[in-house]
Amino acid sequence: MGKKAPPSELSEWETSVEFSSLEEAEAESRLHNLADSLHGDLEKQLLMKRLKREFRSQVLEFITYLAFLLLFTFVMLGVRDPIYSFQYNQSMKDLFLDEEFPEPEIYKTFYDVATFEEFWEYMNDVLVPALFADQGGFGPGFIYGQNLLVGTVRVRQVRIRPASCAALEIPFNQVFSKDQCLGRYTSDRVSKKSFGPDNKFVYRPATELKNAARVLARLQWYEGGGFVEEFSPADPLATHEAHMASLRDDAFADLQTRAVFIDFTTYNANVNLFFNAQMTFEFLPSGGVLPASTMRTLRLYKYPDSHAGRLQLAGEIILLLFVLFYVCSELHQLYTAGICKYFRDPWNYLDWINNALFLAAFILRAIIIAKLDELNLDASNNRAFYNFNVLNTLNSSELNILATNAFLLWFKIFKYTTFIPAMAMIVETVAVSFRNTVGFIVIFAFVLFGFAQAGVLAFGVDVFDFRTFTDTFFTVLRIMLGDFDFESMQYSNRFFGPIYFVAFMVLVFFIMLSLFLTILNDAYINVQEAHEGEPNISVISMTRDWIRSKAAVFDARPHGDEVDDLVHAKDLQQDELLTLDEMTTIFRDHEASIQSVLGMTAAELLAYFDVDGSGQISAEEQIQLIHKLEDWRRDAELLRHKALGEDDEFVQTALEDLAHSDMSTFVVTVKHQLATMAKTMAHMEDSVERVRSALGVDAIIWEQEGKRAARLGTHLRNKDRATYLKHELPDGRAG
């Protein structure tokens, strides 16, 4: 289809550009107002469509992320087996930790062991019967009758050398000999010397025991080697009782002992769970015994040959694919946005932390499977010790990583719900208040550290919650939340205790917390004011529009969707553009203004911008329309200021601003060239007149050509060469 010529009314208006009076400037102002109104309505409609497009994209991202989150939850619950893992662990703790000593007049359990005598009572009267007594079911070697002891039970001792403390102070060096000085445990004080009757207790290094280099008890780390005794479930209960009695008689644990570790593992085939236990008794250099325990249930056979196992494997594979998808997505965003812009978004840091944690968890999972295979488990071999401590540590590390990721993943849901105005308000409030919050946290930390140090100095000797600086720090945090023991502080220090408590409540509870709430409240008010009056889209309105769009298939206009598709296909700026119906509606709202200012109807004005005559405004034509309205508005404002006699500096600045855009640069350049050509034509007229006189050319012919040249000069001075070409070259040629 051929190109339409623009309406003559518009062209004639554009050629009348000489403004020398205020009335003409006011007429120009009317065009400015019309262009401003049309431009504003178009921009508003484009903004709404852009918001809707972004809204749909955000909803799709949210649904995808929600599916990923639900899959993650399902897979993690399958790994842990929440129904039986907790009960399994609790029943074992009840048997080994909460079981009372057999003496009826004394109520003591594992946690009450504090002396050598109580240690041996626990080992003889609680531990051995719990491990090896026939409790029914499948016979000896089965705890609770159905939890198989996997291999032997190991008792390992770590000792220090005599004379392992600093020089004795005067006058106590006269009472204590150097060999009687048994200091704290350190790696350089470890004793590897055999001891006992006939040196029966022999040191074994960590490599031989297949232990880690160091093992954490309650107070500190200990080496992985030591003096080892093993108890096999193949032996009867009486044998184990005699073995434990001989250890007591032979002083297996004495003043040089610093820690005794008891390790064993069971397996329950009914629920496919392992139970790994490590009970520790630390023999303190200050005297006394400090018990501690670590007991965990582990699902090491994660993919049994069953429907649940296959479903678990499929879920983890899909989860891995999700993670790879998000990694690729982040790399694509990094490539398209650039490093600087990409890392200005705090959410991207959280995304990479999530992905790194997932990859670390998958790597740990592979290591766990490999380590389990290295054990070469033989359920029938009850004379070998199978060390599950490394597997327990790896499994705990994997669960800690997944637990951290679970928190971050649910927290990151704020990123994908910003299309909901309330959620977006919360996220922006946190972002706005971030700088002030960081400063507050620094000051708050100084205050808490001050109270923690004061607390450990004042109450650390006899109040359990203040025994160490770390414990005291968490205690002051608990006081801040209302969990405190005022009586213990008062009884410990009758003068300083009440002062400490009142000062903490006033400074921290009333002043610091109130300041923090004020920071958040001010940020929320600022965000609310900044977004007041802005358009927003709700889920309900979008759902309603979606239903209407689907119902539009029954409409009598079958080509509406085709026009939309065409506009989207040619969307050069990657924005949601307007359909012809939407633009017609907007222009129809300004029908009267268009008629009075331009002398044409809204339909004729739209037809002016339909350059290719296709009957619709394509993506390129919409862009030209927006640019044209901007040109009208800027030019009218410039000419109005010039007609009113405004400062030339303002006009010059406006011209410089216009030159910043490509189209305006072209217009300014052409106008400058046309003005130069007009001056040149004036000089050419004089030269040609002299030539005509010299050559004697016919005056009538020359007069006609002179009039043609005069008209050209006039149009050039009026800066409208296109109008001249239209009038003087009817065939449309520009040559």
Coordinates of N, CA and C in Angstrom, one line a residue, residues 131-143 145 147-149 233-237 240 382:
L131 N 23.2 -51.4 76.7 CA 23.8 -51.9 75.4 C 23.7 -53.4 75.2
F132 N 23.8 -54.2 76.2 CA 24.0 -55.6 75.9 C 23.0 -56.5 76.6
A133 N 22.1 -56.0 77.4 CA 21.1 -56.8 78.1 C 20.1 -57.3 77.0
D134 N 19.6 -58.5 77.2 CA 18.5 -59.0 76.3 C 17.2 -58.4 76.6
Q135 N 16.8 -57.5 75.8 CA 15.5 -56.7 76.0 C 14.4 -57.3 75.2
G136 N 14.5 -58.6 74.9 CA 13.4 -59.2 74.1 C 13.6 -58.9 72.6
G137 N 12.7 -59.4 71.8 CA 12.9 -59.1 70.4 C 13.8 -60.1 69.7
F138 N 14.9 -59.6 69.1 CA 15.8 -60.5 68.4 C 17.0 -61.0 69.2
G139 N 17.0 -60.7 70.5 CA 18.1 -61.3 71.4 C 19.2 -60.2 71.7
P140 N 20.3 -60.7 72.2 CA 21.4 -59.8 72.6 C 22.0 -59.1 71.3
G141 N 22.5 -57.9 71.5 CA 23.0 -57.1 70.4 C 21.9 -56.2 69.7
F142 N 20.7 -56.3 70.2 CA 19.6 -55.5 69.7 C 19.1 -54.6 70.8
I143 N 19.3 -53.3 70.7 CA 18.7 -52.4 71.7 C 17.3 -52.2 71.5
G145 N 15.3 -54.4 71.5 CA 14.9 -55.6 70.9 C 14.9 -55.6 69.4
N147 N 16.9 -52.7 67.4 CA 17.9 -51.8 66.9 C 19.3 -52.4 67.0
L148 N 19.8 -52.9 65.8 CA 21.0 -53.7 65.8 C 22.2 -52.8 66.0
L149 N 23.1 -53.3 67.0 CA 24.4 -52.6 67.2 C 25.3 -53.0 66.0
P233 N 29.1 -56.9 70.7 CA 27.8 -57.5 71.0 C 27.7 -59.0 70.9
A234 N 28.8 -59.6 70.4 CA 28.8 -61.1 70.3 C 29.0 -61.7 71.7
D235 N 29.5 -61.0 72.6 CA 29.8 -61.5 74.0 C 28.6 -61.3 74.8
P236 N 28.4 -62.2 75.8 CA 27.3 -62.1 76.7 C 27.4 -60.9 77.7
L237 N 26.3 -60.6 78.4 CA 26.3 -59.5 79.3 C 27.3 -59.7 80.4
H240 N 30.8 -58.5 79.5 CA 31.0 -57.1 79.5 C 31.0 -56.5 80.9
N382 N 30.5 -58.6 64.0 CA 30.3 -57.8 65.3 C 31.5 -57.7 66.1

